[in-house]
């Protein structure tokens, strides 16, 4: 969000302020004080902040009033997480801040009926993955990437998804390359349907695919804004298989019981 000369625009400043509020709320409160916010009234800096309920309450009540959405970006090493995040602000390469060691981008996304929301993507590296997954991945939408050109990539993505307790979606990266069959019992489409997830999306980070990239980000914002439109909770495939097996066993037992009763007569 810079001008042609590289200067920060008003829209870019507002996005940066929003991101800082998420990452460093205490510093943002200080900045408001330095700027004189409410210095001549009985109020304080807290009147400038809208406190939203915890996300799990949003999911239960099927209501989301957030204007800022956070998505964690998971995926196996080399699947294209950095490229995906960088394309949110239409950049090729971005330096990661040494102070935070976090790769984060923010942009304002306009979607459905001209609605707008700030969309934040944060890369989850190998060092932070277990800690975040142990908490279920507390965010508005977990984006799980996999490499469509590597046969072992989707199975690793499934291992990540099964540890999530928040709405999620798979995105197949490097869709501009020849895709290969994934070494997994189910295709990404089949798994997503069985686990109650939206159909997988497909993404190319090539600079000439900006229109298609924007549609992907708009779709992600829609999913994050309306998590209740997905089938309420993502059900791990192991549970689905267990349930299916139980139903099958019950069916076989009922069949033999029916034969036994009929022959007994």
PDB file of C-alpha atoms in Angstrom:
ATOM      1  CA  UNK A   1       0.000   0.000   0.000  1.00  0.00           C
ATOM      2  CA  UNK A   2       2.511   2.524  -1.197  1.00  0.00           C
ATOM      3  CA  UNK A   3       2.516   5.146  -3.918  1.00  0.00           C
ATOM      4  CA  UNK A   4       4.477   4.835  -7.153  1.00  0.00           C
ATOM      5  CA  UNK A   5       7.326   6.665  -5.400  1.00  0.00           C
ATOM      6  CA  UNK A   6       7.292   4.181  -2.531  1.00  0.00           C
ATOM      7  CA  UNK A   7       5.622   6.466   0.025  1.00  0.00           C
ATOM      8  CA  UNK A   8       3.106   5.015   2.464  1.00  0.00           C
ATOM      9  CA  UNK A   9      -0.446   5.928   1.432  1.00  0.00           C
ATOM     10  CA  UNK A  10      -3.282   6.761   3.823  1.00  0.00           C
ATOM     11  CA  UNK A  11      -4.757   3.308   3.195  1.00  0.00           C
ATOM     12  CA  UNK A  12      -1.363   1.774   3.913  1.00  0.00           C
ATOM     13  CA  UNK A  13      -0.996   3.772   7.132  1.00  0.00           C
ATOM     14  CA  UNK A  14      -4.416   2.636   8.329  1.00  0.00           C
ATOM     15  CA  UNK A  15      -3.536  -0.985   7.548  1.00  0.00           C
ATOM     16  CA  UNK A  16      -0.213  -0.653   9.395  1.00  0.00           C
ATOM     17  CA  UNK A  17      -1.982   0.878  12.392  1.00  0.00           C
ATOM     18  CA  UNK A  18      -4.483  -1.993  12.392  1.00  0.00           C
ATOM     19  CA  UNK A  19      -1.699  -4.578  12.250  1.00  0.00           C
ATOM     20  CA  UNK A  20       0.201  -2.902  15.094  1.00  0.00           C
ATOM     21  CA  UNK A  21      -2.971  -2.895  17.174  1.00  0.00           C
ATOM     22  CA  UNK A  22      -3.202  -6.659  16.757  1.00  0.00           C
ATOM     23  CA  UNK A  23       0.478  -7.354  17.443  1.00  0.00           C
ATOM     24  CA  UNK A  24       1.276  -4.670  20.018  1.00  0.00           C
ATOM     25  CA  UNK A  25      -1.933  -3.362  21.628  1.00  0.00           C
ATOM     26  CA  UNK A  26      -0.117  -1.818  24.581  1.00  0.00           C
ATOM     27  CA  UNK A  27       2.140   0.215  22.281  1.00  0.00           C
ATOM     28  CA  UNK A  28      -0.840   1.373  20.236  1.00  0.00           C
ATOM     29  CA  UNK A  29      -2.517   2.650  23.414  1.00  0.00           C
ATOM     30  CA  UNK A  30       0.645   4.628  24.150  1.00  0.00           C
ATOM     31  CA  UNK A  31       0.661   6.114  20.655  1.00  0.00           C
ATOM     32  CA  UNK A  32      -2.940   7.275  21.107  1.00  0.00           C
ATOM     33  CA  UNK A  33      -1.914   9.005  24.321  1.00  0.00           C
ATOM     34  CA  UNK A  34       1.040  10.702  22.642  1.00  0.00           C
ATOM     35  CA  UNK A  35      -1.278  11.902  19.875  1.00  0.00           C
ATOM     36  CA  UNK A  36      -3.561  13.490  22.473  1.00  0.00           C
ATOM     37  CA  UNK A  37      -6.519  11.165  22.047  1.00  0.00           C
ATOM     38  CA  UNK A  38      -9.157  12.053  24.673  1.00  0.00           C
ATOM     39  CA  UNK A  39      -6.723  14.280  26.540  1.00  0.00           C
ATOM     40  CA  UNK A  40      -9.381  16.952  27.051  1.00  0.00           C
ATOM     41  CA  UNK A  41     -12.266  14.658  28.038  1.00  0.00           C
ATOM     42  CA  UNK A  42     -13.048  12.205  30.807  1.00  0.00           C
ATOM     43  CA  UNK A  43     -12.492   9.275  28.523  1.00  0.00           C
ATOM     44  CA  UNK A  44      -9.339   7.334  27.821  1.00  0.00           C
ATOM     45  CA  UNK A  45      -7.689   5.448  24.963  1.00  0.00           C
ATOM     46  CA  UNK A  46      -9.898   2.402  25.496  1.00  0.00           C
ATOM     47  CA  UNK A  47     -12.824   4.262  23.924  1.00  0.00           C
ATOM     48  CA  UNK A  48     -10.989   3.985  20.596  1.00  0.00           C
ATOM     49  CA  UNK A  49     -11.012   0.188  20.748  1.00  0.00           C
ATOM     50  CA  UNK A  50     -13.823  -2.208  19.950  1.00  0.00           C
ATOM     51  CA  UNK A  51     -13.399  -5.402  21.951  1.00  0.00           C
ATOM     52  CA  UNK A  52     -14.769  -8.433  20.142  1.00  0.00           C
ATOM     53  CA  UNK A  53     -15.848 -11.689  21.833  1.00  0.00           C
ATOM     54  CA  UNK A  54     -13.580 -14.748  21.734  1.00  0.00           C
ATOM     55  CA  UNK A  55     -13.660 -16.564  18.416  1.00  0.00           C
ATOM     56  CA  UNK A  56     -15.120 -19.744  19.854  1.00  0.00           C
ATOM     57  CA  UNK A  57     -18.163 -17.714  20.923  1.00  0.00           C
ATOM     58  CA  UNK A  58     -18.514 -16.399  17.378  1.00  0.00           C
ATOM     59  CA  UNK A  59     -18.491 -19.971  16.087  1.00  0.00           C
ATOM     60  CA  UNK A  60     -21.126 -21.074  18.611  1.00  0.00           C
ATOM     61  CA  UNK A  61     -23.444 -18.102  18.131  1.00  0.00           C
ATOM     62  CA  UNK A  62     -22.886 -18.028  14.356  1.00  0.00           C
ATOM     63  CA  UNK A  63     -22.204 -14.299  14.548  1.00  0.00           C
ATOM     64  CA  UNK A  64     -19.011 -12.519  13.541  1.00  0.00           C
ATOM     65  CA  UNK A  65     -18.696  -8.752  13.897  1.00  0.00           C
ATOM     66  CA  UNK A  66     -14.948  -8.595  13.290  1.00  0.00           C
ATOM     67  CA  UNK A  67     -13.582  -6.071  10.847  1.00  0.00           C
ATOM     68  CA  UNK A  68     -10.081  -7.544  11.108  1.00  0.00           C
ATOM     69  CA  UNK A  69      -9.597 -11.221  10.239  1.00  0.00           C
ATOM     70  CA  UNK A  70      -6.533 -13.284  11.069  1.00  0.00           C
ATOM     71  CA  UNK A  71      -5.550 -16.393   9.135  1.00  0.00           C
ATOM     72  CA  UNK A  72      -2.657 -18.644  10.000  1.00  0.00           C
ATOM     73  CA  UNK A  73      -0.963 -20.149   6.957  1.00  0.00           C
ATOM     74  CA  UNK A  74       0.238 -23.720   7.520  1.00  0.00           C
ATOM     75  CA  UNK A  75       1.880 -26.150   5.159  1.00  0.00           C
ATOM     76  CA  UNK A  76       4.818 -28.517   4.592  1.00  0.00           C
ATOM     77  CA  UNK A  77       8.228 -26.996   4.024  1.00  0.00           C
ATOM     78  CA  UNK A  78       8.687 -25.714   0.487  1.00  0.00           C
ATOM     79  CA  UNK A  79       4.993 -25.634  -0.416  1.00  0.00           C
ATOM     80  CA  UNK A  80       4.989 -21.867  -1.027  1.00  0.00           C
ATOM     81  CA  UNK A  81       3.771 -20.253   2.207  1.00  0.00           C
ATOM     82  CA  UNK A  82       5.921 -17.124   1.818  1.00  0.00           C
ATOM     83  CA  UNK A  83       4.925 -16.651  -1.820  1.00  0.00           C
ATOM     84  CA  UNK A  84       1.254 -17.004  -0.946  1.00  0.00           C
ATOM     85  CA  UNK A  85       1.456 -14.404   1.828  1.00  0.00           C
ATOM     86  CA  UNK A  86       3.506 -11.961  -0.247  1.00  0.00           C
ATOM     87  CA  UNK A  87       0.919 -11.981  -3.030  1.00  0.00           C
ATOM     88  CA  UNK A  88      -1.629 -10.515  -0.604  1.00  0.00           C
ATOM     89  CA  UNK A  89       0.155  -7.195  -1.077  1.00  0.00           C
ATOM     90  CA  UNK A  90       1.292  -8.018  -4.623  1.00  0.00           C
ATOM     91  CA  UNK A  91       4.947  -8.381  -3.709  1.00  0.00           C
ATOM     92  CA  UNK A  92       7.475 -10.976  -4.741  1.00  0.00           C
ATOM     93  CA  UNK A  93       9.881 -11.009  -1.813  1.00  0.00           C
ATOM     94  CA  UNK A  94       9.584  -9.372   1.607  1.00  0.00           C
ATOM     95  CA  UNK A  95      12.127  -9.184   4.379  1.00  0.00           C
ATOM     96  CA  UNK A  96      11.016 -10.665   7.695  1.00  0.00           C
ATOM     97  CA  UNK A  97      11.399  -8.312  10.648  1.00  0.00           C
ATOM     98  CA  UNK A  98      14.306  -9.523  12.841  1.00  0.00           C
ATOM     99  CA  UNK A  99      12.483  -8.157  15.896  1.00  0.00           C
ATOM    100  CA  UNK A 100       9.441 -10.388  15.534  1.00  0.00           C
ATOM    101  CA  UNK A 101      10.790 -13.159  13.297  1.00  0.00           C
ATOM    102  CA  UNK A 102       7.255 -13.386  11.943  1.00  0.00           C
ATOM    103  CA  UNK A 103       6.165 -13.193   8.333  1.00  0.00           C
ATOM    104  CA  UNK A 104       2.910 -11.238   8.324  1.00  0.00           C
ATOM    105  CA  UNK A 105       1.058  -9.253   5.668  1.00  0.00           C
ATOM    106  CA  UNK A 106      -2.140  -7.221   5.827  1.00  0.00           C
ATOM    107  CA  UNK A 107      -4.414  -5.764   3.191  1.00  0.00           C
ATOM    108  CA  UNK A 108      -7.966  -4.490   2.924  1.00  0.00           C
ATOM    109  CA  UNK A 109     -10.043  -6.900   0.866  1.00  0.00           C
ATOM    110  CA  UNK A 110     -13.291  -5.902  -0.791  1.00  0.00           C
ATOM    111  CA  UNK A 111     -15.661  -8.828  -1.252  1.00  0.00           C
ATOM    112  CA  UNK A 112     -19.393  -9.634  -1.478  1.00  0.00           C
ATOM    113  CA  UNK A 113     -21.579  -6.582  -2.081  1.00  0.00           C
ATOM    114  CA  UNK A 114     -18.691  -4.166  -1.605  1.00  0.00           C
ATOM    115  CA  UNK A 115     -18.023  -5.225   1.977  1.00  0.00           C
ATOM    116  CA  UNK A 116     -14.489  -4.560   3.211  1.00  0.00           C
ATOM    117  CA  UNK A 117     -12.374  -6.182   5.889  1.00  0.00           C
ATOM    118  CA  UNK A 118      -8.729  -6.150   6.838  1.00  0.00           C
ATOM    119  CA  UNK A 119      -7.234  -9.549   6.106  1.00  0.00           C
ATOM    120  CA  UNK A 120      -4.053 -10.630   7.896  1.00  0.00           C
ATOM    121  CA  UNK A 121      -1.986 -13.625   6.835  1.00  0.00           C
ATOM    122  CA  UNK A 122       0.641 -14.967   9.211  1.00  0.00           C
ATOM    123  CA  UNK A 123       3.017 -17.741   8.221  1.00  0.00           C
ATOM    124  CA  UNK A 124       3.402 -20.582  10.690  1.00  0.00           C
ATOM    125  CA  UNK A 125       6.912 -21.949  10.496  1.00  0.00           C
ATOM    126  CA  UNK A 126       8.177 -25.292  11.716  1.00  0.00           C
ATOM    127  CA  UNK A 127       9.389 -23.754  14.973  1.00  0.00           C
ATOM    128  CA  UNK A 128       5.959 -22.361  15.928  1.00  0.00           C
ATOM    129  CA  UNK A 129       3.711 -24.991  14.393  1.00  0.00           C
ATOM    130  CA  UNK A 130       3.388 -27.408  17.322  1.00  0.00           C
ATOM    131  CA  UNK A 131       2.762 -24.610  19.826  1.00  0.00           C
ATOM    132  CA  UNK A 132      -0.022 -23.107  17.702  1.00  0.00           C
ATOM    133  CA  UNK A 133      -1.552 -26.473  16.818  1.00  0.00           C
ATOM    134  CA  UNK A 134      -1.567 -27.519  20.486  1.00  0.00           C
ATOM    135  CA  UNK A 135      -3.915 -24.566  21.013  1.00  0.00           C
ATOM    136  CA  UNK A 136      -6.076 -25.667  18.083  1.00  0.00           C
ATOM    137  CA  UNK A 137      -4.902 -22.803  15.851  1.00  0.00           C
ATOM    138  CA  UNK A 138      -6.687 -19.799  17.366  1.00  0.00           C
ATOM    139  CA  UNK A 139      -7.565 -17.701  14.301  1.00  0.00           C
ATOM    140  CA  UNK A 140     -10.546 -16.891  12.100  1.00  0.00           C
ATOM    141  CA  UNK A 141      -9.519 -19.255   9.313  1.00  0.00           C
ATOM    142  CA  UNK A 142      -6.649 -21.728   9.077  1.00  0.00           C
ATOM    143  CA  UNK A 143      -5.255 -21.965   5.558  1.00  0.00           C
ATOM    144  CA  UNK A 144      -3.452 -25.236   4.930  1.00  0.00           C
ATOM    145  CA  UNK A 145      -1.271 -25.235   1.823  1.00  0.00           C
ATOM    146  CA  UNK A 146       0.106 -28.194  -0.081  1.00  0.00           C
ATOM    147  CA  UNK A 147       2.270 -28.490  -3.179  1.00  0.00           C
ATOM    148  CA  UNK A 148       0.311 -29.920  -6.116  1.00  0.00           C
ATOM    149  CA  UNK A 149       3.593 -30.869  -7.826  1.00  0.00           C
ATOM    150  CA  UNK A 150       4.841 -33.096  -4.966  1.00  0.00           C
ATOM    151  CA  UNK A 151       3.061 -36.407  -4.320  1.00  0.00           C
ATOM    152  CA  UNK A 152       3.777 -36.499  -0.573  1.00  0.00           C
ATOM    153  CA  UNK A 153       2.593 -32.949   0.165  1.00  0.00           C
ATOM    154  CA  UNK A 154      -1.136 -33.423   0.770  1.00  0.00           C
ATOM    155  CA  UNK A 155      -0.662 -36.214   3.320  1.00  0.00           C
ATOM    156  CA  UNK A 156       1.485 -33.831   5.393  1.00  0.00           C
ATOM    157  CA  UNK A 157      -1.147 -31.130   5.047  1.00  0.00           C
ATOM    158  CA  UNK A 158      -3.803 -33.531   6.356  1.00  0.00           C
ATOM    159  CA  UNK A 159      -1.695 -34.212   9.457  1.00  0.00           C
ATOM    160  CA  UNK A 160      -1.794 -30.481  10.164  1.00  0.00           C
ATOM    161  CA  UNK A 161      -5.499 -30.066   9.451  1.00  0.00           C
ATOM    162  CA  UNK A 162      -6.509 -32.883  11.788  1.00  0.00           C
ATOM    163  CA  UNK A 163      -5.028 -30.965  14.729  1.00  0.00           C
ATOM    164  CA  UNK A 164      -7.050 -27.807  14.067  1.00  0.00           C
ATOM    165  CA  UNK A 165     -10.154 -26.753  16.003  1.00  0.00           C
ATOM    166  CA  UNK A 166     -11.035 -23.785  13.788  1.00  0.00           C
ATOM    167  CA  UNK A 167     -12.556 -23.468  10.291  1.00  0.00           C
ATOM    168  CA  UNK A 168      -9.996 -24.363   7.652  1.00  0.00           C
ATOM    169  CA  UNK A 169      -9.489 -24.712   3.924  1.00  0.00           C
ATOM    170  CA  UNK A 170      -6.911 -26.449   1.747  1.00  0.00           C
ATOM    171  CA  UNK A 171      -5.154 -24.526  -1.002  1.00  0.00           C
ATOM    172  CA  UNK A 172      -3.131 -26.337  -3.654  1.00  0.00           C
ATOM    173  CA  UNK A 173      -0.059 -24.271  -4.512  1.00  0.00           C
ATOM    174  CA  UNK A 174       1.889 -24.053  -7.799  1.00  0.00           C
ATOM    175  CA  UNK A 175      -1.229 -24.683  -9.838  1.00  0.00           C
ATOM    176  CA  UNK A 176       0.603 -23.279 -12.883  1.00  0.00           C
ATOM    177  CA  UNK A 177       2.763 -26.422 -12.895  1.00  0.00           C
ATOM    178  CA  UNK A 178       1.771 -29.960 -13.818  1.00  0.00           C
ATOM    179  CA  UNK A 179      -0.028 -31.506 -10.879  1.00  0.00           C
ATOM    180  CA  UNK A 180       0.719 -35.045  -9.726  1.00  0.00           C
ATOM    181  CA  UNK A 181      -1.394 -37.676  -7.992  1.00  0.00           C
ATOM    182  CA  UNK A 182      -1.120 -37.304  -4.249  1.00  0.00           C
ATOM    183  CA  UNK A 183       0.053 -40.303  -2.229  1.00  0.00           C
ATOM    184  CA  UNK A 184      -3.019 -40.417  -0.043  1.00  0.00           C
ATOM    185  CA  UNK A 185      -6.092 -42.627   0.206  1.00  0.00           C
ATOM    186  CA  UNK A 186      -8.376 -39.783  -0.832  1.00  0.00           C
ATOM    187  CA  UNK A 187      -8.041 -36.898  -3.239  1.00  0.00           C
ATOM    188  CA  UNK A 188      -8.020 -33.373  -1.738  1.00  0.00           C
ATOM    189  CA  UNK A 189     -11.576 -32.918  -3.015  1.00  0.00           C
ATOM    190  CA  UNK A 190     -12.778 -36.179  -1.453  1.00  0.00           C
ATOM    191  CA  UNK A 191     -11.083 -35.514   1.868  1.00  0.00           C
ATOM    192  CA  UNK A 192     -12.473 -31.973   2.073  1.00  0.00           C
ATOM    193  CA  UNK A 193     -16.000 -33.220   1.428  1.00  0.00           C
ATOM    194  CA  UNK A 194     -15.702 -36.005   4.002  1.00  0.00           C
ATOM    195  CA  UNK A 195     -14.217 -33.676   6.627  1.00  0.00           C
ATOM    196  CA  UNK A 196     -16.892 -31.018   6.153  1.00  0.00           C
ATOM    197  CA  UNK A 197     -14.531 -28.478   4.586  1.00  0.00           C
ATOM    198  CA  UNK A 198     -15.023 -26.220   1.563  1.00  0.00           C
ATOM    199  CA  UNK A 199     -13.666 -27.602  -1.723  1.00  0.00           C
ATOM    200  CA  UNK A 200      -9.903 -27.007  -2.030  1.00  0.00           C
ATOM    201  CA  UNK A 201      -8.747 -23.885  -3.827  1.00  0.00           C
ATOM    202  CA  UNK A 202      -5.825 -23.686  -6.244  1.00  0.00           C
ATOM    203  CA  UNK A 203      -3.271 -20.887  -6.327  1.00  0.00           C
ATOM    204  CA  UNK A 204      -0.445 -19.729  -8.554  1.00  0.00           C
ATOM    205  CA  UNK A 205       1.942 -17.078  -7.223  1.00  0.00           C
ATOM    206  CA  UNK A 206       2.932 -15.912 -10.709  1.00  0.00           C
ATOM    207  CA  UNK A 207       2.724 -12.085 -10.996  1.00  0.00           C
ATOM    208  CA  UNK A 208       0.445 -12.296 -14.046  1.00  0.00           C
ATOM    209  CA  UNK A 209      -2.267 -14.116 -12.059  1.00  0.00           C
ATOM    210  CA  UNK A 210      -3.332 -11.130  -9.906  1.00  0.00           C
ATOM    211  CA  UNK A 211      -7.028 -11.410 -10.775  1.00  0.00           C
ATOM    212  CA  UNK A 212      -7.182 -15.093  -9.855  1.00  0.00           C
ATOM    213  CA  UNK A 213      -5.151 -14.445  -6.688  1.00  0.00           C
ATOM    214  CA  UNK A 214      -7.561 -11.730  -5.573  1.00  0.00           C
ATOM    215  CA  UNK A 215     -10.502 -14.114  -6.015  1.00  0.00           C
ATOM    216  CA  UNK A 216      -8.765 -16.631  -3.752  1.00  0.00           C
ATOM    217  CA  UNK A 217      -8.212 -14.014  -1.049  1.00  0.00           C
ATOM    218  CA  UNK A 218     -11.818 -12.824  -1.375  1.00  0.00           C
ATOM    219  CA  UNK A 219     -12.999 -16.412  -0.949  1.00  0.00           C
ATOM    220  CA  UNK A 220     -10.834 -16.839   2.145  1.00  0.00           C
ATOM    221  CA  UNK A 221     -12.242 -13.627   3.642  1.00  0.00           C
ATOM    222  CA  UNK A 222     -15.758 -14.914   2.958  1.00  0.00           C
ATOM    223  CA  UNK A 223     -14.967 -18.207   4.711  1.00  0.00           C
ATOM    224  CA  UNK A 224     -13.397 -16.369   7.656  1.00  0.00           C
ATOM    225  CA  UNK A 225     -16.342 -13.960   7.931  1.00  0.00           C
ATOM    226  CA  UNK A 226     -18.950 -16.723   7.801  1.00  0.00           C
ATOM    227  CA  UNK A 227     -17.431 -19.800   9.427  1.00  0.00           C
ATOM    228  CA  UNK A 228     -20.897 -21.118  10.255  1.00  0.00           C
ATOM    229  CA  UNK A 229     -21.625 -21.534   6.550  1.00  0.00           C
ATOM    230  CA  UNK A 230     -19.138 -24.361   6.580  1.00  0.00           C
ATOM    231  CA  UNK A 231     -20.269 -27.565   8.221  1.00  0.00           C
ATOM    232  CA  UNK A 232     -19.916 -26.447  11.842  1.00  0.00           C
ATOM    233  CA  UNK A 233     -16.689 -28.226  12.775  1.00  0.00           C
ATOM    234  CA  UNK A 234     -14.030 -29.958  10.769  1.00  0.00           C
ATOM    235  CA  UNK A 235     -14.199 -33.641  11.623  1.00  0.00           C
ATOM    236  CA  UNK A 236     -10.868 -35.503  11.454  1.00  0.00           C
ATOM    237  CA  UNK A 237     -10.914 -38.261   8.866  1.00  0.00           C
ATOM    238  CA  UNK A 238      -9.916 -40.863  11.451  1.00  0.00           C
ATOM    239  CA  UNK A 239     -13.224 -40.172  13.226  1.00  0.00           C
ATOM    240  CA  UNK A 240     -15.112 -40.387   9.945  1.00  0.00           C
ATOM    241  CA  UNK A 241     -13.536 -43.764   9.157  1.00  0.00           C
ATOM    242  CA  UNK A 242     -14.275 -45.022  12.676  1.00  0.00           C
ATOM    243  CA  UNK A 243     -17.901 -43.927  12.418  1.00  0.00           C
ATOM    244  CA  UNK A 244     -18.273 -45.476   8.965  1.00  0.00           C
ATOM    245  CA  UNK A 245     -16.764 -48.730  10.186  1.00  0.00           C
ATOM    246  CA  UNK A 246     -19.135 -48.787  13.161  1.00  0.00           C
ATOM    247  CA  UNK A 247     -22.125 -48.270  10.882  1.00  0.00           C
ATOM    248  CA  UNK A 248     -20.922 -51.040   8.600  1.00  0.00           C
ATOM    249  CA  UNK A 249     -20.462 -53.470  11.510  1.00  0.00           C
ATOM    250  CA  UNK A 250     -23.905 -52.592  12.843  1.00  0.00           C
ATOM    251  CA  UNK A 251     -25.384 -53.218   9.408  1.00  0.00           C
ATOM    252  CA  UNK A 252     -23.758 -56.654   9.099  1.00  0.00           C
ATOM    253  CA  UNK A 253     -24.881 -57.583  12.621  1.00  0.00           C
ATOM    254  CA  UNK A 254     -28.450 -56.548  11.838  1.00  0.00           C
ATOM    255  CA  UNK A 255     -28.414 -58.643   8.653  1.00  0.00           C
ATOM    256  CA  UNK A 256     -27.317 -61.824  10.447  1.00  0.00           C
ATOM    257  CA  UNK A 257     -29.792 -61.173  13.261  1.00  0.00           C
ATOM    258  CA  UNK A 258     -32.578 -60.867  10.689  1.00  0.00           C
ATOM    259  CA  UNK A 259     -31.568 -64.175   9.077  1.00  0.00           C
ATOM    260  CA  UNK A 260     -31.371 -65.870  12.474  1.00  0.00           C
ATOM    261  CA  UNK A 261     -34.830 -64.676  13.495  1.00  0.00           C
ATOM    262  CA  UNK A 262     -36.359 -65.668  10.152  1.00  0.00           C
ATOM    263  CA  UNK A 263     -34.831 -69.155  10.205  1.00  0.00           C
ATOM    264  CA  UNK A 264     -35.814 -69.569  13.850  1.00  0.00           C
ATOM    265  CA  UNK A 265     -39.427 -69.208  12.852  1.00  0.00           C
TER     266      UNK A 265
END
